[in-house]
Short mmCIF file of C-alpha atoms in Angstrom, two decimals:
data_model
loop_
_atom_site.label_atom_id
_atom_site.label_comp_id
_atom_site.label_asym_id
_atom_site.label_seq_id
_atom_site.Cartn_x
_atom_site.Cartn_y
_atom_site.Cartn_z
CA ASN A 238 4.85 -26.94 2.39
CA ASN A 239 6.59 -29.05 3.74
CA ASP A 240 5.09 -32.64 3.92
CA ASN A 241 6.28 -33.67 7.67
CA ALA A 242 5.24 -30.60 8.68
CA THR A 243 2.63 -29.62 11.95
CA LEU A 244 1.25 -26.71 12.57
CA ASP A 245 3.03 -25.66 15.76
CA LEU A 246 2.33 -22.12 16.87
CA GLN A 247 4.84 -21.35 19.87
CA ASN A 248 2.98 -18.59 21.30
CA GLY A 249 -0.12 -18.68 20.56
CA LEU A 250 -2.50 -16.43 18.18
CA ASP A 251 -1.35 -13.37 19.93
CA GLY A 252 0.17 -11.15 16.94
CA SER A 253 -1.91 -7.89 15.33
CA ALA A 254 -1.57 -5.80 11.55
CA ASN A 255 -3.32 -2.62 11.39
CA VAL A 256 -3.71 -0.38 8.25
CA VAL A 257 -4.15 3.52 8.67
CA LYS A 258 -5.24 4.95 5.08
CA SER A 259 -4.58 8.77 4.35
CA TRP A 260 -4.83 10.97 1.00
CA ILE A 261 -3.09 13.50 -0.52
CA ASP A 262 -5.38 15.32 -2.77
CA GLY A 263 -7.02 18.80 -1.30
CA GLU A 264 -10.14 16.75 0.28
CA ASP A 265 -11.14 15.65 -3.18
CA PRO A 266 -12.15 18.82 -5.16
CA TYR A 267 -12.60 16.78 -8.32
CA GLY A 268 -14.37 13.63 -7.35
CA LEU A 269 -11.22 11.14 -7.88
CA ARG A 270 -11.31 9.80 -4.47
CA PRO A 271 -12.60 5.57 -4.84
CA GLU A 272 -14.73 4.72 -2.14
CA THR A 273 -12.90 1.70 -1.38
CA VAL A 274 -9.43 0.35 -1.66
CA THR A 275 -8.32 -3.33 -1.08
CA VAL A 276 -5.42 -4.41 1.10
CA GLN A 277 -3.74 -7.57 1.07
CA LEU A 278 -1.58 -8.86 4.39
CA GLN A 279 1.41 -9.62 4.09
CA ALA A 280 4.32 -12.02 6.23
CA ARG A 281 7.76 -13.16 6.35
CA TYR A 282 9.88 -15.45 8.31
CA ARG A 283 12.87 -16.09 9.58
CA VAL A 284 14.62 -18.93 11.82
CA GLN A 285 14.98 -16.88 15.45
CA GLY A 286 17.88 -14.85 15.55
CA SER A 287 18.96 -15.54 11.87
CA GLY A 288 19.75 -12.10 11.38
CA ASP A 289 18.58 -9.53 8.82
CA GLU A 290 20.05 -12.26 6.02
CA GLY A 291 17.30 -14.75 6.82
CA TRP A 292 14.78 -13.55 6.21
CA SER A 293 12.34 -14.98 3.39
CA GLN A 294 10.67 -12.88 0.95
CA TRP A 295 7.39 -10.90 1.54
CA MET A 296 4.21 -12.69 0.28
CA ASN A 297 0.47 -13.52 0.97
CA ALA A 298 0.73 -13.76 4.66
CA TYR A 299 -1.80 -17.48 4.10
CA ASP A 300 1.40 -18.62 1.60
CA ALA A 301 4.08 -17.92 4.71
CA TRP A 302 1.73 -19.57 7.13
CA SER A 303 1.44 -23.11 4.86
CA GLU A 304 5.09 -23.17 4.98
CA PHE A 305 4.40 -24.73 8.31
CA VAL A 306 1.59 -27.27 7.96
CA THR A 307 0.79 -30.07 5.68
CA ASP A 308 -2.94 -29.93 4.95
CA GLN A 309 -4.62 -26.33 4.74
CA SER A 310 -6.98 -27.02 6.53
CA GLU A 311 -5.14 -26.59 9.66
CA LEU A 312 -4.60 -23.24 8.59
CA ASP A 313 -8.59 -23.20 8.77
CA LYS A 314 -9.38 -24.46 11.75
CA GLN A 315 -7.18 -21.45 13.74
CA GLY A 316 -9.22 -18.96 11.13
CA LEU A 317 -5.96 -18.18 9.05
CA THR A 318 -7.52 -18.54 5.92
CA ALA A 319 -6.75 -17.37 2.33
CA ASP A 320 -9.56 -15.15 1.92
CA SER A 321 -8.48 -13.63 5.85
CA THR A 322 -5.63 -12.07 4.40
CA GLN A 323 -7.55 -9.20 2.08
CA LYS A 324 -9.86 -6.57 3.25
CA VAL A 325 -11.81 -3.92 1.40
CA VAL A 326 -11.11 -0.72 3.70
CA GLU A 327 -13.49 2.58 3.12
CA GLY A 328 -14.16 5.90 4.28
CA PRO A 329 -14.67 8.07 6.71
CA GLY A 330 -12.29 5.75 9.03
CA TRP A 331 -10.14 4.55 6.24
CA ARG A 332 -8.51 1.31 8.56
CA THR A 333 -8.84 -1.73 9.70
CA ASN A 334 -6.90 -4.61 11.43
CA TRP A 335 -5.91 -8.51 11.92
CA THR A 336 -6.04 -9.66 15.10
CA HIS A 337 -5.04 -13.23 16.59
CA LEU A 338 -2.19 -13.79 14.24
CA PRO A 339 0.81 -16.61 14.58
CA MET A 340 4.32 -14.75 15.27
CA LEU A 341 6.25 -17.94 16.07
CA ALA A 342 5.98 -21.17 14.46
CA ARG A 343 8.00 -24.40 13.35
CA LEU A 344 7.88 -27.64 10.90
CA THR A 345 8.15 -29.94 13.85
CA ASN A 346 8.87 -29.70 17.12
CA GLU A 347 12.54 -30.89 16.38
CA THR A 348 13.20 -28.27 13.97
CA GLU A 349 14.32 -24.38 14.65
CA ILE A 350 11.30 -22.16 15.71
CA ASN A 351 10.78 -19.01 12.97
CA GLU A 352 9.68 -15.64 14.16
CA ILE A 353 6.93 -14.05 11.36
CA GLU A 354 7.10 -10.75 10.95
CA TYR A 355 3.80 -9.25 9.35
CA ARG A 356 2.73 -5.66 6.46
CA VAL A 357 0.05 -4.75 4.92
CA VAL A 358 0.56 -3.43 1.17
CA GLU A 359 -2.48 -1.86 -1.20
CA VAL A 360 -3.36 -4.22 -4.14
CA LYS A 361 -6.55 -2.16 -5.65
CA ILE A 362 -7.10 1.12 -5.92
CA GLY A 363 -11.33 1.54 -6.26
CA ASP A 364 -11.07 -0.85 -9.41
CA GLN A 365 -7.53 -0.67 -10.50
CA ASP A 366 -5.35 -3.46 -9.84
CA ILE A 367 -1.78 -2.12 -8.67
CA SER A 368 1.31 -3.97 -7.52
CA SER A 369 4.58 -3.51 -6.46
CA MET A 370 8.38 -4.45 -7.83
CA ILE A 371 11.80 -4.51 -6.79
CA ASN A 372 13.94 -1.84 -7.93
CA ALA A 373 17.75 -0.85 -8.56
CA SER A 374 18.55 -0.81 -4.96
CA GLY A 375 16.89 -3.70 -3.36
CA GLU A 376 13.67 -1.79 -2.53
CA GLU A 377 9.79 -2.91 -2.84
CA VAL A 378 7.93 -0.01 -4.52
CA TYR A 379 4.95 0.12 -6.13
CA ARG A 380 4.85 -0.06 -10.06
CA ASP A 381 4.92 3.19 -12.48
CA GLY A 382 1.50 3.74 -14.19
CA ILE A 383 -1.07 3.86 -11.33
CA HIS A 384 -3.22 6.98 -11.68
CA PRO A 385 -4.73 9.50 -10.68
CA TYR A 386 -3.30 8.34 -7.42
CA GLU A 387 0.25 7.40 -6.03
CA PRO A 388 0.71 4.94 -3.64
CA SER A 389 3.29 4.90 -0.83
CA GLN A 390 3.61 2.94 2.89
CA GLU A 391 5.39 2.19 5.55
CA THR A 392 5.26 0.06 8.19
CA THR A 393 6.52 0.48 12.07
CA GLY A 394 5.90 -1.40 14.92
CA ASP A 395 7.06 -4.75 16.51
CA ALA A 396 5.99 -8.39 17.60
CA ASN A 397 4.62 -7.42 21.15
CA ASP A 398 3.17 -3.85 20.41
CA GLY A 399 1.43 -4.98 16.67
CA TYR A 400 2.59 -3.75 13.24
CA THR A 401 1.18 -0.76 11.66
CA THR A 402 1.16 -0.13 8.23
CA SER A 403 0.44 3.95 6.93
CA ILE A 404 -0.95 3.67 3.47
CA THR A 405 -0.75 7.42 1.27
CA ASN A 406 -2.26 7.79 -1.61
CA THR A 407 -0.89 11.06 -3.00
CA LEU A 408 -2.74 12.77 -6.07
CA GLU A 409 -0.52 13.27 -9.23
CA SER A 410 0.17 17.06 -10.00
CA THR A 411 -0.21 18.48 -13.61
CA SER A 412 -0.16 21.46 -15.67
CA ILE A 413 -2.23 23.43 -18.06
CA SER A 414 -0.10 26.60 -19.71
CA ALA A 415 -2.61 29.36 -21.49
CA THR A 416 -1.80 31.48 -23.87
CA LYS A 417 -3.64 34.70 -24.61
CA THR A 418 -3.84 36.44 -28.31
CA TRP A 419 -5.48 39.38 -29.58
CA VAL A 420 -6.77 39.77 -32.78
CA GLY A 421 -8.29 42.62 -34.63
CA ASP A 422 -6.92 45.64 -32.34
CA GLU A 423 -4.19 46.83 -34.20
CA ASP A 424 -1.88 46.08 -31.28
CA ASP A 425 -4.04 48.02 -28.84
CA GLN A 426 -3.96 51.02 -30.81
CA TRP A 427 -7.02 52.43 -29.28
CA ASP A 428 -5.76 51.51 -25.55
CA SER A 429 -8.60 49.21 -25.01
CA ARG A 430 -6.93 45.93 -23.94
CA PRO A 431 -7.44 45.53 -20.12
CA GLU A 432 -4.48 46.13 -18.06
CA ASN A 433 -1.63 43.30 -17.92
CA THR A 434 0.68 43.09 -14.88
CA GLY A 435 2.60 40.24 -16.47
CA ALA A 436 3.78 42.64 -19.11
CA ASN A 437 2.55 41.65 -22.68
CA ASN A 438 3.21 37.92 -23.00
CA TRP A 439 -0.91 37.10 -21.93
CA GLU A 440 0.30 33.11 -20.82
CA ALA A 441 -0.23 31.75 -17.16
CA THR A 442 0.28 28.48 -15.95
CA PHE A 443 -1.92 26.09 -13.99
CA PHE A 444 -1.21 23.31 -11.55
#
């Protein structure tokens, strides 16, 4: 926080962020899909017109807003609370949104205006906490070891039309191989085995 800051919202609270959740799991035939997921509103900011290199790191939106106030009570008066950045999403619609978000702010009347951009990330699938990391290419991705659903996301939109994040949870694939053996028929001496169109290996793989 800047101790000399005052909340200065240049264009009021007219921004929005939406999230749409989808599942790729064959309509959940195994009953693995949780009843809820938890998502978090994140934000980043830059001095207006400073270019892509001017963006801050993505962070909880409340932490971004806090950069422009001396006292968090100023945010509370606008309904911009710490709790407001996290929401539980459930079916059948699997979507939620935030409205009345600040899009422009500055520290004081004398300092430069900052623009604020938004996205939504998944932080919990059912009761399983998940998190993201920066990979070798500098991209933020979800960490490995999330089972049985693997999350991915994409955010589109802009300050004028609002931001929409599409989050997809894909059921991870697995395979089971089985081999059939015959005992006691002297290598099918009496021709009693059922026909096997796969030659004589009697193997199968299921995905």
